[in-house]
Amino acid sequence: MDQLIGSPAIARGLRDVEDRIGRLGGSSALPGINAGAGRIISAGGKRLRPALTLATALALGRTPNRRVVTAAACVELIHAGSLVHDDLMDGATERRGARTLNAELGDGKALVIGDFMLARAGLAAITAVSRPVAEVLAATVVELAEGQYLETTSLYDPDRTVEAALASIRGKTAALFRAGCLVAAICARATAEERAGMAAYGERFGLIFQILDDLLDLTAPSGLLGKPAGQDLRHGVYTLPLLLTRDAGATGSLGGKLTGEQVEEVIRELRTAGMVELTLEYCRGLAADAVAALPVLRHGEAAALLYGLPTAYLRQVGEIVGSTSVGCDLLE
Ligand code: FPP
Ligand code: MG
């Protein structure tokens, strides 16, 4: 991940993307909306989705132009807007180490500022990129909402299946990663085959990203997360790491609200039952699928970044959660 974001060509493009996100997020006639959107935009974030958009354009042989930069900014604005809604739904008070918009301004203002960010991205896509890109992004917002809705339909459900959890994260997270790659391929006038390959890569990497985010939620110290740990479990969201471990035979007191101590106890049981290894193993399979989906790429450096990203990210998270067994043989 650091290699991707730190690569000179991508870092250069990200500076333009940052400028564009700032302009779009600050483009309301209402200063209060600009201030709220600006708070979430400037709170940080890795800009991983726009970095993937830029890397895709480069790997397909195109220098990121104004359209690609705007498309990447739209993707990040949708991401940030969806986080505003997510925090509102969760009643979260902290994200990226800062207070959430709902905690700071109240639910009503947070809701419409999130709406503004999503709508502004749509407007920019249609006016400053292209109709096909705007269509992809609009369809992606639909998937985000559907994926998030699916999560709400299986809260505290001890029988939630791996497939049900996958359907949810495919919509709420992987769809936007897929879109980030696909819009770049569209802007680069890639062939249908190249578009499909990049979209599949983005979706698979997006699944890995969410599954590892869920693993971190269950394992990483709060200081590192910028939010309290164990939140998913506390809110009844039974994520892939938990479900994979349950399916491997671990039992746990699931199905109802848990106290802080009970959350810690369930997490201890899951770790003892091999949750970290099971999750990393599952993600290794997805990483291999992601790399296998990549089309033939023209630009050596960007291509290498895309090939290496899934394993590099797995290794990074593996180190954080205390496993040393993250394999690195995808490129061989
Ligand atoms: C964060 O995941 C949330 C998402 C990836 C998607 C949120 C989507 C919505 C709120 C749907 C509404 C959005 C639109 C575009 C209409 P997480 O809660 O697992 O991760 P976290 O730990 O960062 O909160
Ligand atoms: Mg959340």
mmCIF file of C-alpha atoms and ligand atoms in Angstrom:
data_model
loop_
_atom_site.group_PDB
_atom_site.id
_atom_site.type_symbol
_atom_site.label_atom_id
_atom_site.label_comp_id
_atom_site.label_asym_id
_atom_site.label_seq_id
_atom_site.Cartn_x
_atom_site.Cartn_y
_atom_site.Cartn_z
ATOM 1 C CA MET A 1 0.000 0.000 0.000
ATOM 2 C CA ASP A 2 2.775 2.440 0.911
ATOM 3 C CA GLN A 3 4.535 1.527 -2.336
ATOM 4 C CA LEU A 4 1.364 2.351 -4.281
ATOM 5 C CA ILE A 5 0.728 5.689 -2.623
ATOM 6 C CA GLY A 6 4.423 6.562 -2.456
ATOM 7 C CA SER A 7 5.174 5.861 -6.128
ATOM 8 C CA PRO A 8 6.209 9.231 -7.679
ATOM 9 C CA ALA A 9 3.754 9.126 -10.584
ATOM 10 C CA ILE A 10 0.854 8.209 -8.313
ATOM 11 C CA ALA A 11 1.876 10.653 -5.575
ATOM 12 C CA ARG A 12 1.911 13.398 -8.221
ATOM 13 C CA GLY A 13 -1.554 12.439 -9.429
ATOM 14 C CA LEU A 14 -2.831 12.226 -5.861
ATOM 15 C CA ARG A 15 -1.859 15.851 -5.265
ATOM 16 C CA ASP A 16 -4.116 16.851 -8.169
ATOM 17 C CA VAL A 17 -6.846 14.533 -6.864
ATOM 18 C CA GLU A 18 -6.571 16.128 -3.414
ATOM 19 C CA ASP A 19 -6.975 19.548 -4.933
ATOM 20 C CA ARG A 20 -10.034 18.388 -6.875
ATOM 21 C CA ILE A 21 -11.636 16.731 -3.838
ATOM 22 C CA GLY A 22 -11.117 19.924 -1.841
ATOM 23 C CA ARG A 23 -12.729 22.032 -4.568
ATOM 24 C CA LEU A 24 -15.700 19.704 -4.963
ATOM 25 C CA GLY A 25 -16.223 19.347 -1.208
ATOM 26 C CA GLY A 26 -16.021 23.123 -0.842
ATOM 27 C CA SER A 27 -18.312 23.994 -3.743
ATOM 28 C CA SER A 28 -21.590 24.511 -1.905
ATOM 29 C CA ALA A 29 -23.142 27.955 -1.694
ATOM 30 C CA LEU A 30 -23.583 27.187 2.021
ATOM 31 C CA PRO A 31 -20.426 27.652 4.113
ATOM 32 C CA GLY A 32 -21.692 25.226 6.762
ATOM 33 C CA ILE A 33 -21.835 22.388 4.223
ATOM 34 C CA ASN A 34 -18.340 23.234 2.952
ATOM 35 C CA ALA A 35 -16.999 23.274 6.498
ATOM 36 C CA GLY A 36 -18.588 19.906 7.334
ATOM 37 C CA ALA A 37 -17.455 18.224 4.127
ATOM 38 C CA GLY A 38 -14.012 19.791 4.593
ATOM 39 C CA ARG A 39 -13.734 18.317 8.088
ATOM 40 C CA ILE A 40 -14.213 14.750 6.889
ATOM 41 C CA ILE A 41 -12.079 15.244 3.779
ATOM 42 C CA SER A 42 -9.162 16.710 5.702
ATOM 43 C CA ALA A 43 -9.423 14.204 8.578
ATOM 44 C CA GLY A 44 -7.082 11.962 6.607
ATOM 45 C CA GLY A 45 -7.614 8.630 4.935
ATOM 46 C CA LYS A 46 -5.184 6.741 2.776
ATOM 47 C CA ARG A 47 -6.695 7.777 -0.579
ATOM 48 C CA LEU A 48 -6.349 4.162 -1.601
ATOM 49 C CA ARG A 49 -9.275 4.162 -4.022
ATOM 50 C CA PRO A 50 -8.084 7.180 -6.044
ATOM 51 C CA ALA A 51 -4.550 5.740 -5.966
ATOM 52 C CA LEU A 52 -5.952 2.590 -7.581
ATOM 53 C CA THR A 53 -7.724 4.694 -10.197
ATOM 54 C CA LEU A 54 -4.458 6.455 -11.055
ATOM 55 C CA ALA A 55 -2.465 3.204 -11.041
ATOM 56 C CA THR A 56 -4.991 1.594 -13.387
ATOM 57 C CA ALA A 57 -4.791 4.470 -15.864
ATOM 58 C CA LEU A 58 -0.980 4.346 -15.770
ATOM 59 C CA ALA A 59 -0.865 0.565 -16.060
ATOM 60 C CA LEU A 60 -3.081 0.770 -19.140
ATOM 61 C CA GLY A 61 -0.598 3.148 -20.729
ATOM 62 C CA ARG A 62 -2.238 6.530 -20.016
ATOM 63 C CA THR A 63 -0.874 9.476 -18.092
ATOM 64 C CA PRO A 64 -3.677 10.470 -15.704
ATOM 65 C CA ASN A 65 -5.353 13.483 -17.320
ATOM 66 C CA ARG A 66 -7.978 15.867 -15.973
ATOM 67 C CA ARG A 67 -10.794 13.372 -16.509
ATOM 68 C CA VAL A 68 -9.009 10.568 -14.668
ATOM 69 C CA VAL A 69 -8.132 12.915 -11.805
ATOM 70 C CA THR A 70 -11.748 14.073 -11.521
ATOM 71 C CA ALA A 71 -13.031 10.489 -11.698
ATOM 72 C CA ALA A 72 -10.616 9.530 -8.905
ATOM 73 C CA ALA A 73 -11.782 12.510 -6.829
ATOM 74 C CA CYS A 74 -15.422 11.469 -7.349
ATOM 75 C CA VAL A 75 -14.624 7.956 -6.118
ATOM 76 C CA GLU A 76 -13.024 9.334 -2.950
ATOM 77 C CA LEU A 77 -15.888 11.775 -2.397
ATOM 78 C CA ILE A 78 -18.383 8.917 -2.601
ATOM 79 C CA HIS A 79 -16.276 6.961 -0.141
ATOM 80 C CA ALA A 80 -16.105 9.875 2.300
ATOM 81 C CA GLY A 81 -19.831 10.595 1.961
ATOM 82 C CA SER A 82 -20.680 6.970 2.632
ATOM 83 C CA LEU A 83 -18.530 7.039 5.791
ATOM 84 C CA VAL A 84 -20.519 10.019 7.030
ATOM 85 C CA HIS A 85 -23.677 7.950 6.595
ATOM 86 C CA ASP A 86 -22.045 4.894 8.128
ATOM 87 C CA ASP A 87 -21.026 6.813 11.256
ATOM 88 C CA LEU A 88 -24.504 8.241 11.512
ATOM 89 C CA MET A 89 -26.053 4.769 11.307
ATOM 90 C CA ASP A 90 -23.598 3.438 13.904
ATOM 91 C CA GLY A 91 -23.905 6.439 16.204
ATOM 92 C CA ALA A 92 -20.091 6.510 16.037
ATOM 93 C CA THR A 93 -18.342 9.387 17.771
ATOM 94 C CA GLU A 94 -14.818 8.869 16.466
ATOM 95 C CA ARG A 95 -13.223 8.156 13.091
ATOM 96 C CA ARG A 96 -9.656 8.610 11.933
ATOM 97 C CA GLY A 97 -8.882 9.840 15.429
ATOM 98 C CA ALA A 98 -11.307 12.769 15.085
ATOM 99 C CA ARG A 99 -14.904 13.364 16.124
ATOM 100 C CA THR A 100 -17.479 12.263 13.554
ATOM 101 C CA LEU A 101 -19.768 14.745 11.840
ATOM 102 C CA ASN A 102 -22.825 13.316 13.580
ATOM 103 C CA ALA A 103 -21.151 13.730 16.967
ATOM 104 C CA GLU A 104 -20.007 17.244 16.133
ATOM 105 C CA LEU A 105 -23.005 18.672 14.247
ATOM 106 C CA GLY A 106 -25.882 16.311 15.032
ATOM 107 C CA ASP A 107 -27.487 13.616 12.879
ATOM 108 C CA GLY A 108 -29.532 15.901 10.620
ATOM 109 C CA LYS A 109 -26.642 18.044 9.431
ATOM 110 C CA ALA A 110 -24.363 15.000 9.067
ATOM 111 C CA LEU A 111 -26.998 13.251 6.937
ATOM 112 C CA VAL A 112 -27.367 16.093 4.446
ATOM 113 C CA ILE A 113 -23.622 16.774 4.294
ATOM 114 C CA GLY A 114 -23.135 13.096 3.390
ATOM 115 C CA ASP A 115 -25.898 13.491 0.781
ATOM 116 C CA PHE A 116 -24.180 16.586 -0.590
ATOM 117 C CA MET A 117 -20.890 14.735 -1.025
ATOM 118 C CA LEU A 118 -22.519 11.848 -2.887
ATOM 119 C CA ALA A 119 -24.579 14.138 -5.106
ATOM 120 C CA ARG A 120 -21.622 16.445 -5.797
ATOM 121 C CA ALA A 121 -19.564 13.481 -6.965
ATOM 122 C CA GLY A 122 -22.371 12.475 -9.334
ATOM 123 C CA LEU A 123 -22.640 15.997 -10.735
ATOM 124 C CA ALA A 124 -18.876 16.242 -11.294
ATOM 125 C CA ALA A 125 -18.807 12.854 -13.003
ATOM 126 C CA ILE A 126 -21.494 13.803 -15.502
ATOM 127 C CA THR A 127 -20.245 17.334 -16.179
ATOM 128 C CA ALA A 128 -16.456 16.882 -16.031
ATOM 129 C CA VAL A 129 -15.764 13.219 -16.851
ATOM 130 C CA SER A 130 -18.199 11.335 -19.068
ATOM 131 C CA ARG A 131 -21.598 9.739 -19.124
ATOM 132 C CA PRO A 132 -20.249 6.132 -18.960
ATOM 133 C CA VAL A 133 -18.169 7.022 -15.881
ATOM 134 C CA ALA A 134 -21.166 8.764 -14.267
ATOM 135 C CA GLU A 135 -23.269 5.655 -14.942
ATOM 136 C CA VAL A 136 -20.706 3.401 -13.280
ATOM 137 C CA LEU A 137 -20.532 5.661 -10.237
ATOM 138 C CA ALA A 138 -24.313 5.992 -9.936
ATOM 139 C CA ALA A 139 -24.706 2.209 -10.145
ATOM 140 C CA THR A 140 -21.990 1.874 -7.514
ATOM 141 C CA VAL A 141 -23.818 4.153 -5.078
ATOM 142 C CA VAL A 142 -26.846 1.892 -5.533
ATOM 143 C CA GLU A 143 -24.673 -1.116 -4.656
ATOM 144 C CA LEU A 144 -23.225 0.645 -1.638
ATOM 145 C CA ALA A 145 -26.676 1.318 -0.277
ATOM 146 C CA GLU A 146 -27.769 -2.271 -0.976
ATOM 147 C CA GLY A 147 -24.662 -3.757 0.641
ATOM 148 C CA GLN A 148 -25.112 -1.598 3.708
ATOM 149 C CA TYR A 149 -28.805 -2.508 3.837
ATOM 150 C CA LEU A 150 -27.941 -6.205 3.715
ATOM 151 C CA GLU A 151 -25.741 -5.724 6.775
ATOM 152 C CA THR A 152 -28.703 -4.365 8.707
ATOM 153 C CA THR A 153 -30.805 -7.421 7.831
ATOM 154 C CA SER A 154 -28.550 -9.875 9.649
ATOM 155 C CA LEU A 155 -27.531 -8.023 12.803
ATOM 156 C CA TYR A 156 -27.122 -10.334 15.816
ATOM 157 C CA ASP A 157 -27.930 -13.304 13.581
ATOM 158 C CA PRO A 158 -25.806 -16.232 14.847
ATOM 159 C CA ASP A 159 -26.721 -18.133 11.661
ATOM 160 C CA ARG A 160 -25.432 -15.444 9.290
ATOM 161 C CA THR A 161 -23.668 -17.276 6.481
ATOM 162 C CA VAL A 162 -20.300 -16.482 4.913
ATOM 163 C CA GLU A 163 -22.160 -15.989 1.618
ATOM 164 C CA ALA A 164 -24.528 -13.445 3.198
ATOM 165 C CA ALA A 165 -21.604 -11.514 4.675
ATOM 166 C CA LEU A 166 -19.825 -11.620 1.313
ATOM 167 C CA ALA A 167 -22.880 -10.282 -0.514
ATOM 168 C CA SER A 168 -22.961 -7.362 1.912
ATOM 169 C CA ILE A 169 -19.283 -6.413 1.676
ATOM 170 C CA ARG A 170 -19.282 -6.901 -2.087
ATOM 171 C CA GLY A 171 -21.841 -4.098 -2.206
ATOM 172 C CA LYS A 172 -20.801 -1.831 0.624
ATOM 173 C CA THR A 173 -17.037 -1.879 -0.049
ATOM 174 C CA ALA A 174 -15.819 -3.938 -2.998
ATOM 175 C CA ALA A 175 -18.149 -2.201 -5.479
ATOM 176 C CA LEU A 176 -16.360 1.131 -4.995
ATOM 177 C CA PHE A 177 -12.907 -0.426 -5.403
ATOM 178 C CA ARG A 178 -14.167 -2.102 -8.573
ATOM 179 C CA ALA A 179 -15.553 1.228 -9.771
ATOM 180 C CA GLY A 180 -12.249 2.970 -8.993
ATOM 181 C CA CYS A 181 -10.455 0.632 -11.388
ATOM 182 C CA LEU A 182 -13.240 0.504 -13.965
ATOM 183 C CA VAL A 183 -13.614 4.274 -14.375
ATOM 184 C CA ALA A 184 -9.883 4.544 -15.076
ATOM 185 C CA ALA A 185 -10.133 1.799 -17.682
ATOM 186 C CA ILE A 186 -13.073 3.617 -19.293
ATOM 187 C CA CYS A 187 -11.153 6.920 -19.338
ATOM 188 C CA ALA A 188 -8.149 5.072 -20.810
ATOM 189 C CA ARG A 189 -10.387 3.731 -23.610
ATOM 190 C CA ALA A 190 -9.439 0.196 -22.635
ATOM 191 C CA THR A 191 -10.953 -2.817 -24.398
ATOM 192 C CA ALA A 192 -13.965 -4.610 -22.920
ATOM 193 C CA GLU A 193 -11.664 -7.408 -21.802
ATOM 194 C CA GLU A 194 -9.288 -5.000 -20.063
ATOM 195 C CA ARG A 195 -12.200 -3.251 -18.359
ATOM 196 C CA ALA A 196 -13.611 -6.532 -17.098
ATOM 197 C CA GLY A 197 -10.201 -7.656 -15.835
ATOM 198 C CA MET A 198 -9.529 -4.407 -13.995
ATOM 199 C CA ALA A 199 -13.036 -4.394 -12.518
ATOM 200 C CA ALA A 200 -12.585 -7.954 -11.239
ATOM 201 C CA TYR A 201 -9.200 -7.058 -9.755
ATOM 202 C CA GLY A 202 -10.688 -4.035 -7.988
ATOM 203 C CA GLU A 203 -13.592 -6.035 -6.597
ATOM 204 C CA ARG A 204 -11.343 -8.773 -5.238
ATOM 205 C CA PHE A 205 -8.948 -6.311 -3.693
ATOM 206 C CA GLY A 206 -11.941 -4.502 -2.194
ATOM 207 C CA LEU A 207 -13.111 -7.745 -0.575
ATOM 208 C CA ILE A 208 -9.638 -8.293 0.895
ATOM 209 C CA PHE A 209 -9.598 -4.721 2.151
ATOM 210 C CA GLN A 210 -12.936 -5.062 3.962
ATOM 211 C CA ILE A 211 -12.191 -8.500 5.385
ATOM 212 C CA LEU A 212 -8.877 -7.259 6.778
ATOM 213 C CA ASP A 213 -10.597 -4.126 8.095
ATOM 214 C CA ASP A 214 -12.992 -6.475 9.876
ATOM 215 C CA LEU A 215 -10.086 -8.530 11.211
ATOM 216 C CA LEU A 216 -8.400 -5.383 12.501
ATOM 217 C CA ASP A 217 -11.646 -4.379 14.188
ATOM 218 C CA LEU A 218 -11.487 -7.658 16.108
ATOM 219 C CA THR A 219 -7.791 -7.651 16.871
ATOM 220 C CA ALA A 220 -6.012 -4.302 16.653
ATOM 221 C CA PRO A 221 -5.521 -1.896 19.549
ATOM 222 C CA SER A 222 -7.894 1.085 19.546
ATOM 223 C CA GLY A 223 -5.025 3.580 19.275
ATOM 224 C CA LEU A 224 -4.077 2.104 15.926
ATOM 225 C CA LEU A 225 -7.628 2.028 14.575
ATOM 226 C CA GLY A 226 -8.520 5.625 15.451
ATOM 227 C CA LYS A 227 -11.788 4.237 16.864
ATOM 228 C CA PRO A 228 -12.700 1.736 19.605
ATOM 229 C CA ALA A 229 -11.916 -1.940 18.813
ATOM 230 C CA GLY A 230 -14.572 -4.684 18.791
ATOM 231 C CA GLN A 231 -17.231 -2.308 17.455
ATOM 232 C CA ASP A 232 -18.645 -4.744 14.889
ATOM 233 C CA LEU A 233 -19.207 -7.435 17.488
ATOM 234 C CA ARG A 234 -20.701 -4.943 19.924
ATOM 235 C CA HIS A 235 -23.158 -3.825 17.236
ATOM 236 C CA GLY A 236 -24.077 -7.362 16.202
ATOM 237 C CA VAL A 237 -22.230 -7.254 12.848
ATOM 238 C CA TYR A 238 -20.814 -10.768 12.494
ATOM 239 C CA THR A 239 -18.076 -10.318 9.938
ATOM 240 C CA LEU A 240 -16.133 -12.766 7.753
ATOM 241 C CA PRO A 241 -13.283 -13.411 10.242
ATOM 242 C CA LEU A 242 -15.782 -14.392 12.893
ATOM 243 C CA LEU A 243 -17.943 -16.473 10.535
ATOM 244 C CA LEU A 244 -14.989 -18.334 9.033
ATOM 245 C CA THR A 245 -13.831 -19.223 12.537
ATOM 246 C CA ARG A 246 -17.315 -20.284 13.602
ATOM 247 C CA ASP A 247 -17.573 -22.490 10.510
ATOM 248 C CA ALA A 248 -14.237 -24.061 11.453
ATOM 249 C CA GLY A 249 -15.816 -25.227 14.704
ATOM 250 C CA ALA A 250 -15.397 -22.387 17.183
ATOM 251 C CA THR A 251 -18.378 -21.683 19.360
ATOM 252 C CA GLY A 252 -19.108 -18.406 21.036
ATOM 253 C CA SER A 253 -21.901 -16.593 22.794
ATOM 254 C CA LEU A 254 -23.381 -14.908 19.727
ATOM 255 C CA GLY A 255 -26.909 -13.749 19.072
ATOM 256 C CA GLY A 256 -27.442 -10.988 21.622
ATOM 257 C CA LYS A 257 -25.983 -7.794 23.003
ATOM 258 C CA LEU A 258 -22.638 -8.266 24.728
ATOM 259 C CA THR A 259 -20.968 -6.370 27.538
ATOM 260 C CA GLY A 260 -17.453 -5.022 27.035
ATOM 261 C CA GLU A 261 -16.061 -7.996 28.954
ATOM 262 C CA GLN A 262 -18.068 -10.474 26.884
ATOM 263 C CA VAL A 263 -16.791 -8.859 23.676
ATOM 264 C CA GLU A 264 -13.222 -9.336 24.888
ATOM 265 C CA GLU A 265 -13.970 -12.937 25.844
ATOM 266 C CA VAL A 266 -15.446 -13.760 22.404
ATOM 267 C CA ILE A 267 -12.439 -12.149 20.705
ATOM 268 C CA ARG A 268 -10.074 -14.232 22.868
ATOM 269 C CA GLU A 269 -11.976 -17.416 21.925
ATOM 270 C CA LEU A 270 -11.870 -16.521 18.233
ATOM 271 C CA ARG A 271 -8.140 -15.848 18.318
ATOM 272 C CA THR A 272 -7.484 -19.113 20.115
ATOM 273 C CA ALA A 273 -9.565 -20.920 17.495
ATOM 274 C CA GLY A 274 -7.287 -19.591 14.735
ATOM 275 C CA MET A 275 -9.275 -16.609 13.444
ATOM 276 C CA VAL A 276 -6.213 -14.687 12.268
ATOM 277 C CA GLU A 277 -4.789 -17.582 10.243
ATOM 278 C CA LEU A 278 -8.171 -18.586 8.803
ATOM 279 C CA THR A 279 -8.853 -15.036 7.680
ATOM 280 C CA LEU A 280 -5.418 -14.482 6.171
ATOM 281 C CA GLU A 281 -5.688 -17.806 4.360
ATOM 282 C CA TYR A 282 -9.051 -16.825 2.920
ATOM 283 C CA CYS A 283 -7.608 -13.484 1.783
ATOM 284 C CA ARG A 284 -4.610 -15.183 0.200
ATOM 285 C CA GLY A 285 -7.044 -16.995 -2.084
ATOM 286 C CA LEU A 286 -8.709 -13.702 -2.999
ATOM 287 C CA ALA A 287 -5.301 -12.112 -3.616
ATOM 288 C CA ALA A 288 -4.397 -14.862 -6.054
ATOM 289 C CA ASP A 289 -7.767 -14.389 -7.804
ATOM 290 C CA ALA A 290 -7.217 -10.626 -7.981
ATOM 291 C CA VAL A 291 -3.817 -10.967 -9.613
ATOM 292 C CA ALA A 292 -5.118 -13.644 -11.985
ATOM 293 C CA ALA A 293 -7.841 -11.260 -13.183
ATOM 294 C CA LEU A 294 -5.400 -8.515 -14.254
ATOM 295 C CA PRO A 295 -5.273 -7.960 -18.008
ATOM 296 C CA VAL A 296 -1.983 -7.614 -19.854
ATOM 297 C CA LEU A 297 -0.626 -4.279 -18.650
ATOM 298 C CA ARG A 298 1.610 -1.910 -20.588
ATOM 299 C CA HIS A 299 3.329 0.238 -18.000
ATOM 300 C CA GLY A 300 5.859 -1.797 -16.047
ATOM 301 C CA GLU A 301 6.045 0.160 -12.797
ATOM 302 C CA ALA A 302 2.301 0.669 -12.328
ATOM 303 C CA ALA A 303 1.666 -2.943 -13.348
ATOM 304 C CA ALA A 304 4.128 -4.170 -10.716
ATOM 305 C CA LEU A 305 2.353 -2.062 -8.094
ATOM 306 C CA LEU A 306 -1.002 -3.596 -8.988
ATOM 307 C CA TYR A 307 0.444 -7.120 -8.994
ATOM 308 C CA GLY A 308 2.120 -6.597 -5.627
ATOM 309 C CA LEU A 309 -0.621 -4.690 -3.815
ATOM 310 C CA PRO A 310 -2.854 -7.516 -2.517
ATOM 311 C CA THR A 311 0.036 -9.489 -1.009
ATOM 312 C CA ALA A 312 1.759 -6.369 0.315
ATOM 313 C CA TYR A 313 -1.434 -5.308 2.060
ATOM 314 C CA LEU A 314 -1.947 -8.794 3.476
ATOM 315 C CA ARG A 315 1.587 -8.790 4.808
ATOM 316 C CA GLN A 316 1.143 -5.365 6.369
ATOM 317 C CA VAL A 317 -2.043 -6.355 8.188
ATOM 318 C CA GLY A 318 -0.566 -9.772 9.075
ATOM 319 C CA GLU A 319 2.241 -7.998 10.898
ATOM 320 C CA ILE A 320 -0.193 -5.763 12.752
ATOM 321 C CA VAL A 321 -2.321 -8.652 13.961
ATOM 322 C CA GLY A 322 0.741 -10.613 15.029
ATOM 323 C CA SER A 323 1.000 -13.351 12.442
ATOM 324 C CA THR A 324 4.223 -14.130 10.685
ATOM 325 C CA SER A 325 2.794 -16.586 8.200
ATOM 326 C CA VAL A 326 1.621 -14.337 5.377
ATOM 327 C CA GLY A 327 2.842 -16.000 2.230
ATOM 328 C CA CYS A 328 4.402 -13.940 -0.525
ATOM 329 C CA ASP A 329 4.424 -16.295 -3.475
ATOM 330 C CA LEU A 330 1.681 -14.760 -5.641
ATOM 331 C CA LEU A 331 4.084 -13.396 -8.176
ATOM 332 C CA GLU A 332 5.976 -16.630 -8.602
HETATM 333 C C1 FPP B 1 -17.655 1.371 6.314
HETATM 334 O O1 FPP B 1 -17.589 0.026 6.608
HETATM 335 C C2 FPP B 1 -18.860 1.676 5.454
HETATM 336 C C3 FPP B 1 -18.946 1.403 4.155
HETATM 337 C C4 FPP B 1 -17.826 0.798 3.424
HETATM 338 C C5 FPP B 1 -20.151 1.683 3.337
HETATM 339 C C6 FPP B 1 -21.172 2.579 3.951
HETATM 340 C C7 FPP B 1 -22.365 2.633 3.084
HETATM 341 C C8 FPP B 1 -23.480 3.247 3.444
HETATM 342 C C9 FPP B 1 -23.649 3.953 4.751
HETATM 343 C C10 FPP B 1 -24.630 3.201 2.531
HETATM 344 C C11 FPP B 1 -25.124 4.545 2.210
HETATM 345 C C12 FPP B 1 -24.208 5.142 1.265
HETATM 346 C C13 FPP B 1 -24.573 5.668 0.126
HETATM 347 C C14 FPP B 1 -23.519 5.838 -0.902
HETATM 348 C C15 FPP B 1 -25.951 6.076 -0.190
HETATM 349 P P1 FPP B 1 -17.449 -0.487 8.093
HETATM 350 O O2 FPP B 1 -18.569 0.079 8.915
HETATM 351 O O3 FPP B 1 -17.332 -1.946 8.061
HETATM 352 O O4 FPP B 1 -16.066 0.104 8.481
HETATM 353 P P2 FPP B 1 -15.633 1.156 9.554
HETATM 354 O O5 FPP B 1 -14.975 0.318 10.563
HETATM 355 O O6 FPP B 1 -14.679 2.055 8.821
HETATM 356 O O7 FPP B 1 -16.823 1.882 10.063
HETATM 357 MG MG MG B 2 -18.762 1.415 10.418
#
